[in-house]
Amino acid sequence: MELPTKTFRVTRADLVRYAGASGDFNPIHWSDRFATKVGLPGVIAHGMFTMALVGRAVAEWAGAPDAVVDYGVRFTRPVVVPDDDAGTEIEVTARVKEVTGEGLTRLDITATCRGEKVLSQARAVIRTPR
């Protein structure tokens, strides 16, 4: 069973707010000049910010944040965020892999940006919504 797609817009302003909240002011998250100098295609979103957005989708599917029992990902590809008002979008989909007898649902998650997967081995376990 496929769960409804969740879409999250990410702008440079979001990266500034996340940097302030997390304390991660690495210039790859705000300076095109620095990001390209180190071999990136441009400014990229913080990996943990991307993971948090996907986690928000999991919590919404679960019905509440405390219904998320386990959640993990591997970072595959950076989310490049252009310097414009539109930013970029991360699309999150999930498929129910298993519903256990213990009232848990295992999800396989896919997160993409511009048609490319940005996470791998993205999985979650949630309490089965009633």
Short mmCIF file of C-alpha atoms in Angstrom, two decimals:
data_model
loop_
_atom_site.label_atom_id
_atom_site.label_comp_id
_atom_site.label_asym_id
_atom_site.label_seq_id
_atom_site.Cartn_x
_atom_site.Cartn_y
_atom_site.Cartn_z
CA MET A 1 0.00 0.00 0.00
CA GLU A 2 1.30 3.44 -0.96
CA LEU A 3 0.88 6.36 1.44
CA PRO A 4 -0.01 9.88 0.23
CA THR A 5 2.92 11.90 -1.11
CA LYS A 6 4.18 14.72 1.09
CA THR A 7 5.98 17.65 -0.54
CA PHE A 8 8.24 20.10 1.28
CA ARG A 9 9.56 23.34 -0.23
CA VAL A 10 13.09 24.28 0.83
CA THR A 11 14.44 27.80 0.33
CA ARG A 12 17.65 29.55 1.31
CA ALA A 13 15.69 31.26 4.09
CA ASP A 14 14.87 27.81 5.51
CA LEU A 15 18.59 26.97 5.51
CA VAL A 16 19.38 30.18 7.42
CA ARG A 17 16.73 29.37 10.04
CA TYR A 18 17.96 25.78 10.34
CA ALA A 19 21.57 26.94 10.68
CA GLY A 20 20.54 29.21 13.54
CA ALA A 21 18.61 26.46 15.29
CA SER A 22 21.27 23.78 14.79
CA GLY A 23 24.41 25.89 15.08
CA ASP A 24 25.67 24.46 11.76
CA PHE A 25 26.93 27.51 9.88
CA ASN A 26 29.09 25.58 7.41
CA PRO A 27 29.36 27.83 4.32
CA ILE A 28 28.29 24.98 1.99
CA HIS A 29 24.80 25.76 3.32
CA TRP A 30 24.81 29.47 2.41
CA SER A 31 27.67 30.42 0.05
CA ASP A 32 27.55 29.40 -3.63
CA ARG A 33 31.15 30.52 -4.00
CA PHE A 34 32.35 28.25 -1.21
CA ALA A 35 30.10 25.31 -2.15
CA THR A 36 31.30 25.26 -5.75
CA LYS A 37 34.91 25.74 -4.65
CA VAL A 38 34.71 22.46 -2.71
CA GLY A 39 33.11 20.62 -5.64
CA LEU A 40 29.41 20.89 -4.91
CA PRO A 41 26.94 22.04 -7.56
CA GLY A 42 25.82 24.90 -5.30
CA VAL A 43 24.49 25.55 -1.82
CA ILE A 44 23.05 22.39 -0.29
CA ALA A 45 20.53 21.76 2.45
CA HIS A 46 21.77 20.39 5.76
CA GLY A 47 21.45 16.60 5.71
CA MET A 48 19.77 16.61 9.10
CA PHE A 49 17.27 19.21 7.86
CA THR A 50 16.39 16.91 4.96
CA MET A 51 16.07 14.01 7.39
CA ALA A 52 13.85 16.12 9.66
CA LEU A 53 11.48 16.98 6.81
CA VAL A 54 11.15 13.31 5.92
CA GLY A 55 10.63 12.58 9.62
CA ARG A 56 7.80 15.12 9.62
CA ALA A 57 6.14 13.15 6.81
CA VAL A 58 6.52 9.93 8.82
CA ALA A 59 4.95 11.58 11.89
CA GLU A 60 2.04 12.85 9.78
CA TRP A 61 1.45 9.37 8.34
CA ALA A 62 1.66 7.92 11.86
CA GLY A 63 -0.86 10.44 13.17
CA ALA A 64 1.42 11.81 15.91
CA PRO A 65 5.16 12.29 16.51
CA ASP A 66 5.15 9.89 19.47
CA ALA A 67 3.80 7.12 17.22
CA VAL A 68 7.16 6.95 15.42
CA VAL A 69 8.99 4.02 17.00
CA ASP A 70 12.09 3.90 14.78
CA TYR A 71 13.41 5.96 11.87
CA GLY A 72 16.67 5.91 9.94
CA VAL A 73 18.16 6.97 6.60
CA ARG A 74 21.41 7.13 4.68
CA PHE A 75 22.29 10.26 2.76
CA THR A 76 22.68 9.55 -0.96
CA ARG A 77 22.73 12.87 -2.78
CA PRO A 78 22.72 16.49 -1.62
CA VAL A 79 19.64 18.68 -1.94
CA VAL A 80 20.78 21.70 -3.96
CA VAL A 81 18.86 24.87 -3.04
CA PRO A 82 18.91 27.66 -5.64
CA ASP A 83 19.22 31.32 -4.66
CA ASP A 84 15.71 32.36 -5.64
CA ASP A 85 12.30 32.69 -3.99
CA ALA A 86 11.10 29.30 -5.26
CA GLY A 87 13.87 27.16 -3.78
CA THR A 88 13.41 23.46 -4.42
CA GLU A 89 11.07 20.69 -3.37
CA ILE A 90 11.58 17.39 -1.60
CA GLU A 91 8.91 14.78 -2.37
CA VAL A 92 8.44 12.01 0.15
CA THR A 93 6.58 8.79 -0.54
CA ALA A 94 6.27 5.59 1.44
CA ARG A 95 5.09 2.07 0.98
CA VAL A 96 3.82 -0.14 3.77
CA LYS A 97 6.23 -3.04 3.90
CA GLU A 98 4.65 -4.94 6.77
CA VAL A 99 2.01 -4.70 9.47
CA THR A 100 3.02 -6.80 12.44
CA GLY A 101 0.87 -8.60 14.96
CA GLU A 102 2.33 -6.30 17.62
CA GLY A 103 0.54 -3.26 16.19
CA LEU A 104 3.52 -1.88 14.27
CA THR A 105 3.77 -0.82 10.64
CA ARG A 106 7.08 -0.92 8.78
CA LEU A 107 7.53 1.69 6.03
CA ASP A 108 9.96 1.90 3.13
CA ILE A 109 10.44 5.59 2.33
CA THR A 110 11.60 7.37 -0.81
CA ALA A 111 12.72 11.02 -0.79
CA THR A 112 13.47 12.73 -4.08
CA CYS A 113 14.52 16.18 -5.23
CA ARG A 114 14.22 17.05 -8.91
CA GLY A 115 13.52 13.40 -9.68
CA GLU A 116 16.65 12.05 -7.97
CA LYS A 117 16.72 10.03 -4.75
CA VAL A 118 18.38 11.98 -1.95
CA LEU A 119 18.14 9.27 0.72
CA SER A 120 18.65 5.52 0.68
CA GLN A 121 17.71 2.83 3.14
CA ALA A 122 15.06 5.20 4.47
CA ARG A 123 12.83 3.20 6.75
CA ALA A 124 10.51 3.77 9.67
CA VAL A 125 8.46 1.80 12.13
CA ILE A 126 5.28 3.42 13.39
CA ARG A 127 2.49 2.31 15.67
CA THR A 128 -0.24 1.17 13.32
CA PRO A 129 -2.76 3.99 12.96
CA ARG A 130 -6.24 3.00 14.06
#
